[in-house]
PDB file of C-alpha atoms in Angstrom:
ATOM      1  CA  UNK A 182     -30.133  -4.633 128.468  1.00 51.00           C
ATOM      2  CA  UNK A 183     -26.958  -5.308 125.671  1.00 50.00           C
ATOM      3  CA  UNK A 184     -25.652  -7.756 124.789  1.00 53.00           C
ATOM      4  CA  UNK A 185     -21.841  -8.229 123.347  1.00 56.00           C
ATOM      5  CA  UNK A 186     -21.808  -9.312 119.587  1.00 58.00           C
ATOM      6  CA  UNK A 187     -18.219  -9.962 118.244  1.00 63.00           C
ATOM      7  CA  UNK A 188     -16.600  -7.202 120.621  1.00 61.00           C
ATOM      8  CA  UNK A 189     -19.653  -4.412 119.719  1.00 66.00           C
ATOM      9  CA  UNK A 190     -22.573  -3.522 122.188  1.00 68.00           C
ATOM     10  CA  UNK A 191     -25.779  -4.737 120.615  1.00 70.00           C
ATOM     11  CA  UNK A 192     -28.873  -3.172 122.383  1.00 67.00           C
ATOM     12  CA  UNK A 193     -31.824  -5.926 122.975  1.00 62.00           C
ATOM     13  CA  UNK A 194     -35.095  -5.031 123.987  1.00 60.00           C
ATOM     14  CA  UNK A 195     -37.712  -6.990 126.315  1.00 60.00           C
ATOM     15  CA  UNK A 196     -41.437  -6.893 125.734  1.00 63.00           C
ATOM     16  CA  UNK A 197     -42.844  -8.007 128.452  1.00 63.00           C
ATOM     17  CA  UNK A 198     -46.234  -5.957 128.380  1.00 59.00           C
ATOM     18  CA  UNK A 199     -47.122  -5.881 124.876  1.00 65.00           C
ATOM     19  CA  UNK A 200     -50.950  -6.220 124.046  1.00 68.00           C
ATOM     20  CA  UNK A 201     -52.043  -9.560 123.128  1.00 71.00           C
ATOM     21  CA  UNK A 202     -52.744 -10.005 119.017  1.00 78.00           C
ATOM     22  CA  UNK A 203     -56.343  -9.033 117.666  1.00 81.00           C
ATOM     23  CA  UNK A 204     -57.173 -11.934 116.870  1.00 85.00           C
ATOM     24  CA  UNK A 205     -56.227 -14.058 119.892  1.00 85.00           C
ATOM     25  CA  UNK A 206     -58.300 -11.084 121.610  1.00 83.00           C
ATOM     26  CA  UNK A 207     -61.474 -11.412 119.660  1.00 84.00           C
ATOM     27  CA  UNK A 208     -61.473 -14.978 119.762  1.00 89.00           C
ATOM     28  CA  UNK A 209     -61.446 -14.974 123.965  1.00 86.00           C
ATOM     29  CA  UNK A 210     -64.107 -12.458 123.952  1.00 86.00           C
ATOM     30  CA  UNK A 211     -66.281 -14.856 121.677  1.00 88.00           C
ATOM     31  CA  UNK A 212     -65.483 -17.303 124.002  1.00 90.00           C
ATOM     32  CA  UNK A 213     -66.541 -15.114 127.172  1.00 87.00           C
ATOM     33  CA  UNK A 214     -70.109 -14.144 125.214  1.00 88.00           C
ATOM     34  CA  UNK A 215     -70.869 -18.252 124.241  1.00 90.00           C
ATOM     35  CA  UNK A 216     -70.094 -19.159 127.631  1.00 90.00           C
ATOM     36  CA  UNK A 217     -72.165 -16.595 128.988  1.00 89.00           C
ATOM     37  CA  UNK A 218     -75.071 -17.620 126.508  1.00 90.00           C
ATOM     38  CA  UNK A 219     -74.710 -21.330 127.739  1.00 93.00           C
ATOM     39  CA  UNK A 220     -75.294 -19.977 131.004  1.00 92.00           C
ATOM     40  CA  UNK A 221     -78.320 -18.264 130.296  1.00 92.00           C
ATOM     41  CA  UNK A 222     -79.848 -21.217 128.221  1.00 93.00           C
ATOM     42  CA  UNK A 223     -79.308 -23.573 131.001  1.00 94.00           C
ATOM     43  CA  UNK A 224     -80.398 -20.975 133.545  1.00 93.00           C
ATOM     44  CA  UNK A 225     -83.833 -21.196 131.141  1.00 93.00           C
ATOM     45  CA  UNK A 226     -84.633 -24.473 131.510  1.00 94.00           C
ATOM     46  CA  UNK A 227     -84.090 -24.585 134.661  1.00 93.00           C
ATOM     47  CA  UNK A 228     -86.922 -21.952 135.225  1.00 93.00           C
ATOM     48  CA  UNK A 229     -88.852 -23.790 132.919  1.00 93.00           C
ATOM     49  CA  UNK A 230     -88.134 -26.806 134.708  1.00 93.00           C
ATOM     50  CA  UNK A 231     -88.787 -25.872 138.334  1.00 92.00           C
ATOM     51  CA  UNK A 232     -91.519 -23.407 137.913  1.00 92.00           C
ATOM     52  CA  UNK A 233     -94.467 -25.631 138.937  1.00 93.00           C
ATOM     53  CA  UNK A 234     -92.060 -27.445 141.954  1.00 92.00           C
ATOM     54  CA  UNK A 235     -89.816 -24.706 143.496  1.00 90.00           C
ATOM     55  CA  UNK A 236     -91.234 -21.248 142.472  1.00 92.00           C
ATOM     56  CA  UNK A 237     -88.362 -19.410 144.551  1.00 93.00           C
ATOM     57  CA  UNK A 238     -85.172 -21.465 142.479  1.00 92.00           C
ATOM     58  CA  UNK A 239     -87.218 -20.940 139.101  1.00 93.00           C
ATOM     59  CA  UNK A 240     -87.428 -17.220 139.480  1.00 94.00           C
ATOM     60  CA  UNK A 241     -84.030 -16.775 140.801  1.00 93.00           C
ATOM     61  CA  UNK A 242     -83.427 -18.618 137.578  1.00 93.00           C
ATOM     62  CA  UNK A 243     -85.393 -16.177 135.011  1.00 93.00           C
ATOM     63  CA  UNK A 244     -83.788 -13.535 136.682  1.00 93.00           C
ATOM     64  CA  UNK A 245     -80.509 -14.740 136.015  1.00 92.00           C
ATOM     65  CA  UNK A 246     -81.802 -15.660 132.590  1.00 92.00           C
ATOM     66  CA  UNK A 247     -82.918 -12.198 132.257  1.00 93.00           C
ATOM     67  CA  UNK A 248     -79.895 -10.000 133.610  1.00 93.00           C
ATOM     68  CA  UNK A 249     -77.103 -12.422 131.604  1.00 89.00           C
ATOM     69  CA  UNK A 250     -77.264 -11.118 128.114  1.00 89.00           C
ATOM     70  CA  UNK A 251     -76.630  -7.644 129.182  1.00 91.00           C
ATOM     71  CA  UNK A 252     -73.251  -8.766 131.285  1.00 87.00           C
ATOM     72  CA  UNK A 253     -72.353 -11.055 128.827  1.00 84.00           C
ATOM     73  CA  UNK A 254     -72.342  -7.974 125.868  1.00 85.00           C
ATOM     74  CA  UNK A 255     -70.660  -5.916 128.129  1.00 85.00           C
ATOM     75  CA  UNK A 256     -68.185  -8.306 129.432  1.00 79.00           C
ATOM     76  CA  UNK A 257     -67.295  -9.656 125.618  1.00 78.00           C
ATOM     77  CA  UNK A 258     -66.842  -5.699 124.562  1.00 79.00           C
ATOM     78  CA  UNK A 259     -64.479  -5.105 126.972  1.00 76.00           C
ATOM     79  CA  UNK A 260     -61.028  -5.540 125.308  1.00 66.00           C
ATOM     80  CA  UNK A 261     -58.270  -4.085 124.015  1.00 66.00           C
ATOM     81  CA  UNK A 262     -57.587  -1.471 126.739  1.00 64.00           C
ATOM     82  CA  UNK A 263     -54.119  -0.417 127.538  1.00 58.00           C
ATOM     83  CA  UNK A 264     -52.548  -2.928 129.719  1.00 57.00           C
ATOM     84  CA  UNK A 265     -51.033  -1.225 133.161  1.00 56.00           C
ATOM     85  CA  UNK A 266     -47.388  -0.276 132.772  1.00 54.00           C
ATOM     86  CA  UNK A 267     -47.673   0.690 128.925  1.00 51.00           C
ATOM     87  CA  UNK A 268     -49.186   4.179 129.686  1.00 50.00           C
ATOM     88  CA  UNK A 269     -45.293   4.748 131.619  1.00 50.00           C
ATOM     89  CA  UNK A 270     -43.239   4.782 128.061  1.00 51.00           C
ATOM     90  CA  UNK A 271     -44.025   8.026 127.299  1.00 55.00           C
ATOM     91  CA  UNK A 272     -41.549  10.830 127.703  1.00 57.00           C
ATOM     92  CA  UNK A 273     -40.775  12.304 130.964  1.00 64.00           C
ATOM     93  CA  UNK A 274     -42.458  14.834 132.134  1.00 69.00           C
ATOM     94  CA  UNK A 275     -40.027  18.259 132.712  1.00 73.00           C
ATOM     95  CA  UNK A 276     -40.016  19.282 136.488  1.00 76.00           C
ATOM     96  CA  UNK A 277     -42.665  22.069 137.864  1.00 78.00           C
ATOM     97  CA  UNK A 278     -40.577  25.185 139.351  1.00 75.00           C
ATOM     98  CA  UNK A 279     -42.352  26.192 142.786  1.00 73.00           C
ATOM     99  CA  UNK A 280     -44.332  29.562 142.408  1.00 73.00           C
ATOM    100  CA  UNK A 281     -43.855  32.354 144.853  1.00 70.00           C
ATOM    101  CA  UNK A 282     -45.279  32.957 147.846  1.00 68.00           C
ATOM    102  CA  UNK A 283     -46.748  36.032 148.316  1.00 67.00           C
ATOM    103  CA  UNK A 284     -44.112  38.363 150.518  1.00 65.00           C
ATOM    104  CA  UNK A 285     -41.415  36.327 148.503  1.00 59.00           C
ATOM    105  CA  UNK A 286     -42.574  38.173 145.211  1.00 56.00           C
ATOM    106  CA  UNK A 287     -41.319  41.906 145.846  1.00 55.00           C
ATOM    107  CA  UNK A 288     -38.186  40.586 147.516  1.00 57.00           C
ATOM    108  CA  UNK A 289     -36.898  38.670 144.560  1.00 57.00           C
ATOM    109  CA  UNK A 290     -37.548  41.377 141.962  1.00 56.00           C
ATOM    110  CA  UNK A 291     -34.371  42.510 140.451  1.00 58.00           C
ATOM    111  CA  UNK A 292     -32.662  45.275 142.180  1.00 56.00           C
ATOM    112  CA  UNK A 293     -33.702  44.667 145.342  1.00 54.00           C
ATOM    113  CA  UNK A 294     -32.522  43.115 148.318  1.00 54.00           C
ATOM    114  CA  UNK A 295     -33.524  41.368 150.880  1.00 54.00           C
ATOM    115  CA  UNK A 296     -33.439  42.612 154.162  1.00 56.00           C
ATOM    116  CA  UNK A 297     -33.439  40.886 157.699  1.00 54.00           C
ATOM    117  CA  UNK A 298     -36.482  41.279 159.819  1.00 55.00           C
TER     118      UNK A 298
END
């Protein structure tokens, strides 16, 4: 994209992938992990609550209470990968020439010549 600048080409450039800032990162990952905690505490009391009334809900609930920590750590870690699209600025790749097939070998050495079946 250019734009014209008092009759001279003036190259502008679009970033419209770039990573989000560190700390605009961390903080939404913080938020992901104390969300995840509130979850769990709730999911607590609610076992603690409903243990004596409805064994099924209050287990289901200590479970959950049980299995949230480790998706919550593992959720709020995962950050700062490479977003899709950015991994395509890299330089081109050169093209592959095709290798040889076998009876093609001998008749493309120099000096020869290819003769007609």
């Amino acid at each position: 994209m250019s734009r014209k600048r008092n009759g001279k080409q003036k190259q502008v450039f679009r970033i419209t992938q770039a990573r989000q800032g560190l700390a605009e990162d961390v903080r939404g990952r913080q938020r992901r992990y104390v969300i995840s905690m509130s979850l769990r505490t709730v999911s607590v009391v609610v076992a603690a609550a409903l243990w004596n009334t409805e064994r099924y809900v209050a287990v289901v609930a200590l479970v959950l209470s049980v299995v949230l920590p480790y998706i919550a750590v593992v959720v709020a870690n995962a950050g700062r990968e490479t977003p899709p699209g950015l991994d395509r600025v890299t330089a081109p790749v050169p093209p592959v020439r095709p290798a040889l097939l076998p009876g093609e070998a001998a008749a493309s050495a120099p000096g020869r010549e290819r003769t007609a079946p």
